[in-house]
Each structure stands twice: as structure tokens, then as C-alpha cells.
mmCIF file of C-alpha atoms in Angstrom:
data_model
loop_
_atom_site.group_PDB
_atom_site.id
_atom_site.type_symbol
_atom_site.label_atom_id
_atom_site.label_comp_id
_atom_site.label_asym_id
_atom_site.label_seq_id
_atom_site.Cartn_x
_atom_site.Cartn_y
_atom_site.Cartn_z
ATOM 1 C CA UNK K 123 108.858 102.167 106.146
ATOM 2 C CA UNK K 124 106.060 102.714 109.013
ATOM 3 C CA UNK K 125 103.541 101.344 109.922
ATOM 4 C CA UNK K 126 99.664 101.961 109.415
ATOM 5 C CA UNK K 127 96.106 101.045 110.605
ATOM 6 C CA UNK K 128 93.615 100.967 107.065
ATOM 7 C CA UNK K 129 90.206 103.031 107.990
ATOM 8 C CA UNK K 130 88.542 103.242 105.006
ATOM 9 C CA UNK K 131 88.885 103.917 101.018
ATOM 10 C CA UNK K 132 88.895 106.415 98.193
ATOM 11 C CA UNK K 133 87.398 106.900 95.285
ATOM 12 C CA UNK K 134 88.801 108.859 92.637
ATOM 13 C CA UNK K 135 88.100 109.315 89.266
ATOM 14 C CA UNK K 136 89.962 112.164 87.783
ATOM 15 C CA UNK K 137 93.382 111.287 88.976
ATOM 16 C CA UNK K 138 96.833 111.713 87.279
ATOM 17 C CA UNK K 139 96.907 108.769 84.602
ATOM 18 C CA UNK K 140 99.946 106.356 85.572
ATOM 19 C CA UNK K 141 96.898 106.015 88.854
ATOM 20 C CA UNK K 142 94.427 104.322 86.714
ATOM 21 C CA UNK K 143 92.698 101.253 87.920
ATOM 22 C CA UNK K 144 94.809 102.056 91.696
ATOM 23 C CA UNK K 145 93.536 101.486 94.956
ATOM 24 C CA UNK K 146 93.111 103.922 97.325
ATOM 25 C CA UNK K 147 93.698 103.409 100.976
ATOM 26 C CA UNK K 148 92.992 106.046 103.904
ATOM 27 C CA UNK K 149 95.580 105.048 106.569
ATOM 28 C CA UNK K 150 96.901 106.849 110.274
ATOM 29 C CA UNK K 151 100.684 106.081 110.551
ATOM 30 C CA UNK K 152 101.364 104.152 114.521
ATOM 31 C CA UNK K 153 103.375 105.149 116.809
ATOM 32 C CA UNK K 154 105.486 102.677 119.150
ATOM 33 C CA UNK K 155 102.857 102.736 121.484
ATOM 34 C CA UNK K 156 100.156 101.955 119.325
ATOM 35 C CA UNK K 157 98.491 105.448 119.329
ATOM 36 C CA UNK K 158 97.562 106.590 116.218
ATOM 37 C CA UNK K 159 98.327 110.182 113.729
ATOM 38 C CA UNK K 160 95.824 112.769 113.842
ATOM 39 C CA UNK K 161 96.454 113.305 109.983
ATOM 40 C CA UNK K 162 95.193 110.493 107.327
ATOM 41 C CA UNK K 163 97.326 109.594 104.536
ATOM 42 C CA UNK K 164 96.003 107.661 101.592
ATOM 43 C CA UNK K 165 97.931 105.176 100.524
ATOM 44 C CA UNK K 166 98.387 102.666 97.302
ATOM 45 C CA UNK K 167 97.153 99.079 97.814
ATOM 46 C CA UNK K 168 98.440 96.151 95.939
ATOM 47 C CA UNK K 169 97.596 93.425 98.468
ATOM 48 C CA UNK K 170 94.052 94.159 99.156
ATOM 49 C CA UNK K 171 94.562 95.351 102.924
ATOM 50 C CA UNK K 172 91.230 95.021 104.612
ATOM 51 C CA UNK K 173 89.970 97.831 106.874
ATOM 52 C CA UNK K 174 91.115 97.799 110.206
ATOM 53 C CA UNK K 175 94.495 95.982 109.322
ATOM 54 C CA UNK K 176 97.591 96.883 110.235
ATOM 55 C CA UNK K 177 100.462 97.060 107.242
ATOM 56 C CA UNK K 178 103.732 98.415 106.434
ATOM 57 C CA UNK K 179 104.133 101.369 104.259
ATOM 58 C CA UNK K 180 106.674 102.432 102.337
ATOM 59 C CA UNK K 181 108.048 105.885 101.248
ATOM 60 C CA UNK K 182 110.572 105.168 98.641
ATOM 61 C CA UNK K 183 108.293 105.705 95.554
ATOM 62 C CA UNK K 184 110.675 103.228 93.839
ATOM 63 C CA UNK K 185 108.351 100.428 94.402
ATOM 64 C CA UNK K 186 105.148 103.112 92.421
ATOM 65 C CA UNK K 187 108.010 104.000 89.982
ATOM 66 C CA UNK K 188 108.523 99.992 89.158
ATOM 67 C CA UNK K 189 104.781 99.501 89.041
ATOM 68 C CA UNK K 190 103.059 102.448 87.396
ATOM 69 C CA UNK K 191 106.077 104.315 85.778
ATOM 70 C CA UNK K 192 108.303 107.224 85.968
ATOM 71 C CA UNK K 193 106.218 109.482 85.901
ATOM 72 C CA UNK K 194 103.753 108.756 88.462
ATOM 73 C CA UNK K 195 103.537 111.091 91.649
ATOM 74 C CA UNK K 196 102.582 108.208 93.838
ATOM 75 C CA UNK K 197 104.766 107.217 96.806
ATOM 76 C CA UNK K 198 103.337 105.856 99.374
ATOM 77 C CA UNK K 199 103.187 102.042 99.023
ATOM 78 C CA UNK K 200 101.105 99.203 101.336
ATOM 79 C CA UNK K 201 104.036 96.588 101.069
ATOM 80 C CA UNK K 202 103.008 94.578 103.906
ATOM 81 C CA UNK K 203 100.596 93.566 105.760
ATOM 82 C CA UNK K 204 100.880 92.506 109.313
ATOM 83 C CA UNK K 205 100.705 89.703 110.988
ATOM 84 C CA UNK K 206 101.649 89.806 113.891
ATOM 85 C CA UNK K 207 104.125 92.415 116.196
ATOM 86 C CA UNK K 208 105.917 91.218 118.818
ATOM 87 C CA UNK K 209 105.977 93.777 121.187
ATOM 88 C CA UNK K 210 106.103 93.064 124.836
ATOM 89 C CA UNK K 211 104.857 96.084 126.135
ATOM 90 C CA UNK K 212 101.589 95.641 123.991
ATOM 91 C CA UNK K 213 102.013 98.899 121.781
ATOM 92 C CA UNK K 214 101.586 98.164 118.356
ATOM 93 C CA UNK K 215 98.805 95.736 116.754
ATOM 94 C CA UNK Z 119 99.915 111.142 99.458
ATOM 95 C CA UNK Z 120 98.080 113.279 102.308
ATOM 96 C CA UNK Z 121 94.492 114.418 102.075
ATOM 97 C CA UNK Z 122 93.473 118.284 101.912
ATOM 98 C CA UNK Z 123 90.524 120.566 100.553
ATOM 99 C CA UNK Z 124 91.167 122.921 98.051
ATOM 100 C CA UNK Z 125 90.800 126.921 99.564
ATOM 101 C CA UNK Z 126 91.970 128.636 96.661
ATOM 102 C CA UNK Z 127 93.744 129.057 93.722
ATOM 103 C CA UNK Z 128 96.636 131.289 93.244
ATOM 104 C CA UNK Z 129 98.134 133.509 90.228
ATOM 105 C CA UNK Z 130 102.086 134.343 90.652
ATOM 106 C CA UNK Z 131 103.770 137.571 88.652
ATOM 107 C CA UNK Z 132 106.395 137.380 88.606
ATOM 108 C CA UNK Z 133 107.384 133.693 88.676
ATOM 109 C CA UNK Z 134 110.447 131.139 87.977
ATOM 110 C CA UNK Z 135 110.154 129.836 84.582
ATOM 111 C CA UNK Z 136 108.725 126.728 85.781
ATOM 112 C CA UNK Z 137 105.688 127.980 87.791
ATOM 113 C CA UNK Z 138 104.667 129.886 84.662
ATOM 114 C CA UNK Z 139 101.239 128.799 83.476
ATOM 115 C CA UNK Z 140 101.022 126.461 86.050
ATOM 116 C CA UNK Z 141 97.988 126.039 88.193
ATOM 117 C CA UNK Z 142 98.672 126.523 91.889
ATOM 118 C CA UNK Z 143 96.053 125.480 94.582
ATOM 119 C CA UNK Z 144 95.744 126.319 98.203
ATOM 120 C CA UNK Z 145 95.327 122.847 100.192
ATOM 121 C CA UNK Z 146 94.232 123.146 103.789
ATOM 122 C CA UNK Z 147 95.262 119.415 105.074
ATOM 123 C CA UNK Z 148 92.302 117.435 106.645
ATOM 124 C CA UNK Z 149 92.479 115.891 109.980
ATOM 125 C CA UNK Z 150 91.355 112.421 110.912
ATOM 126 C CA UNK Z 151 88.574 113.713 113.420
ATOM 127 C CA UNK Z 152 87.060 116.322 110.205
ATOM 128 C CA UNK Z 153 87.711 113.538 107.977
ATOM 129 C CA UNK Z 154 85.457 111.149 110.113
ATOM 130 C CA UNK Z 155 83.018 113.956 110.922
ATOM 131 C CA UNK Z 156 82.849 115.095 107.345
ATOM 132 C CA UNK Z 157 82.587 119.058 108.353
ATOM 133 C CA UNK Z 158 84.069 120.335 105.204
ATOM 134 C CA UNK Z 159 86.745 121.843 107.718
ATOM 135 C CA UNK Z 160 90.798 120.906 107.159
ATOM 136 C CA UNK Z 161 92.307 121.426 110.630
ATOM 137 C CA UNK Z 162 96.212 121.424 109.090
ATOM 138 C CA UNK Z 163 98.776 123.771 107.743
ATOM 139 C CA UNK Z 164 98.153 125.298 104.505
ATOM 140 C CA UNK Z 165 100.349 124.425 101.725
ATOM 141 C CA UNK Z 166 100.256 125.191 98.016
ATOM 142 C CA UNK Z 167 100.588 122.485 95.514
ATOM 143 C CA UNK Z 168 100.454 122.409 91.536
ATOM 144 C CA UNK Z 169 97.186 121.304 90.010
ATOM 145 C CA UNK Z 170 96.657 119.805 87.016
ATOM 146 C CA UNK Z 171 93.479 118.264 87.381
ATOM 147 C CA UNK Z 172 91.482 121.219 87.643
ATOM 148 C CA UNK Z 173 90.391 121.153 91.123
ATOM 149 C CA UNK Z 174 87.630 123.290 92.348
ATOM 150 C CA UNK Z 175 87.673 125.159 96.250
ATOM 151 C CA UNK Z 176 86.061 123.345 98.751
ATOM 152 C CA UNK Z 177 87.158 120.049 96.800
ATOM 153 C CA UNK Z 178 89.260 117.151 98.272
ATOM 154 C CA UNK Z 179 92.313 116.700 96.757
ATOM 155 C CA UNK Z 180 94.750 113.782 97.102
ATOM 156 C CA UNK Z 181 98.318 115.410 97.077
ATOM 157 C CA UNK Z 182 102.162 113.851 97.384
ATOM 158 C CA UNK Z 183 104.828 115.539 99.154
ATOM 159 C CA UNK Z 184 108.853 115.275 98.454
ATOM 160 C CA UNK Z 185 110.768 113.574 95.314
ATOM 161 C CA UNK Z 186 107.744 112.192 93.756
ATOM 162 C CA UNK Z 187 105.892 115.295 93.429
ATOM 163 C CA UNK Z 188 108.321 115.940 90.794
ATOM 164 C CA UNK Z 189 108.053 112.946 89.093
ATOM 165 C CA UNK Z 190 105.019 113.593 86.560
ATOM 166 C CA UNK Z 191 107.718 116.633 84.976
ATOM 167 C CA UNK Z 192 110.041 114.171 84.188
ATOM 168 C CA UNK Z 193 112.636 114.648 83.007
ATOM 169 C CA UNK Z 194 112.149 118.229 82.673
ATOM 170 C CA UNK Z 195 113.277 119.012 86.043
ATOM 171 C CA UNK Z 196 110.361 121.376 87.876
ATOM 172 C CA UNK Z 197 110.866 123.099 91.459
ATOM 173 C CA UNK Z 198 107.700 120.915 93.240
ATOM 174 C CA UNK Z 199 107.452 120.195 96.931
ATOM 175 C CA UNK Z 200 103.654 119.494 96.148
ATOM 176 C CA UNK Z 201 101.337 117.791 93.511
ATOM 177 C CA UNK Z 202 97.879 116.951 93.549
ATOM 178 C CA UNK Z 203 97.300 113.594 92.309
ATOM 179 C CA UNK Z 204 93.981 112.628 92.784
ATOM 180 C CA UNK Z 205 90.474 114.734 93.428
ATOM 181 C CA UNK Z 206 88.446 112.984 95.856
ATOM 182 C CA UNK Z 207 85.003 111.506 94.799
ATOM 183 C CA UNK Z 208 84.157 109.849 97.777
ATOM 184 C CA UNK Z 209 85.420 108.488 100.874
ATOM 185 C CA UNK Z 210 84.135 106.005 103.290
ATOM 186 C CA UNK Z 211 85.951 105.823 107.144
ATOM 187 C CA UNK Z 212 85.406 103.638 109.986
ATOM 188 C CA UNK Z 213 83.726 105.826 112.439
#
């Protein structure tokens, strides 16, 4: 798992089929000190993660298997979303 | 998955059984700053990926990396390290 800042959505219509009726994040992973990837990643959302929040992803594609079957090519999961991160030198969220 | 635009589309003879009749794309990944500034340019390392959705060049493509790529073979086991998954219609970033 990592964790990611949301910046916006996708839209997709022609998408593989076990993606139907998904919701597409565009996240940039964190780093410890906050600072943020210079590639996106888009992401599955199940929680309805705002823009601008800060949640977990994961990478396991066990969690999209569960959910949309085995045969879907998604893997990267929001399976969190933060609270709060207690980190004393003020990197992350 | 990671975000990339389609530069071209590639035609392999000879090939491994399973890349034959397959579609395989160029993807130029797409950098947060060209995503934001919506310049049509990529800005990461070229990769090829198999298509299935018909993707044209200069498209945005949605594309997963690793285990999963594999997944939408199953079970018919199929060499992937890439797959596209979705072709962007539209996306909206916080600038």
C-alpha cells in the first residue's frame, strides 16, 4: 500500500468490461516528506475520495479481483482514505 | 493503472504464439505537469502494451502494469507486462 493525493477524475467509456460503472481516480503517490510523483496514476474508487484527499492505495489486485472478477486488469485500489497522519516532522497530509 | 498517449502501433514477424494477432500499442507515459497543461506531450519512457480496445495515436490510454495485466487472458496464460484498460474520454485535474 502507498499513499496518494486525488487531483482529479476520468472518464472512460470504452474500457475493458469487468470496468463498467468504475470510478476513475487520477492520483500522485507521496513520499515521506509529503512531496509528491511527477507521474499520475489513475486509480479505482469505491469510497468516493474527494479531490484533494489523501488515501491509501493498494497494489494487490486481489481486492479488483474480489470486486469485479478474475479477469479484470485493474489493480490499483483506493482502500482508504485518510484521516489523519501522525507525522512529527510534518511530511505527509 | 498509469496514464500514457498512444504513439503507435506495432506489427511483430516473427512472434511467440501468444503475441500473434494481437494488437500492440506504443504508450509514451504522461507526466503530471503535461497532464495539467494538456500539451498532448507524454514526458515518460515508452513502453508497449497490448490493445484491445482499438486505440487510436495521439489517444490517452489507461494501462496496468505487472500480474494483472495478465489477468483479462485468464486462464490461458499470455506473456503481458502491459494492458490497456481504459481509453481516456476526458479528464479534469486540479490545476
Amino acid at each position: 500500500m502507498f499513499l496518494a493525493r486525488i487531483e482529479g477524475t476520468v472518464v472512460a467509456t470504452v474500457k475493458h468490461p469487468t470496468l463498467d460503472g468504475c470510478r476513475f481516480l487520477v492520483a500522485q503517490r507521496l513520499e515521506a516528506d509529503g512531496s509528491a510523483a511527477a507521474e499520475p496514476i489513475a486509480v479505482v474508487d469505491w469510497l468516493g475520495a474527494a479531490r484533494g484527499a489523501t488515501v491509501m492505495v493498494s497494489t494487490d489486485g486481489d481486492i479488483a479481483r474480489e470486486k469485479l472478477g478474475n479477469n479484470t486488469p485493474a489493480r490499483m485500489v483506493v482502500v482508504g482514505i485518510v484521516d489523519s497522519a501522525q507525522s512529527p516532522a510534518g511530511g505527509i497530509a | 493503472m498509469r496514464l500514457g498517449i498512444v504513439r503507435g502501433h506495432l506489427t511483430l514477424t516473427p512472434a511467440v504464439e501468444s503475441y500473434r494477432g494481437r494488437t500492440l500499442v506504443v504508450v509514451e507515459p504522461v507526466t503530471m505537469e503535461n497532464l495539467r497543461a494538456k500539451n498532448g506531450k507524454g514526458g515518460g519512457k515508452a513502453l508497449i502494451a497490448i490493445d484491445e480496445l482499438g486505440a487510436a495515436e495521439g489517444q490517452m490510454v489507461a494501462f496496468t502494469e505487472g500480474r494483472e495485466a495478465s489477468n483479462p487472458f485468464w486462464p490461458t496464460p499470455v506473456p503481458v507486462d502491459a494492458y490497456c484498460s481504459l481509453i481516456v474520454d476526458s479528464i479534469d485535474v486540479r490545476q
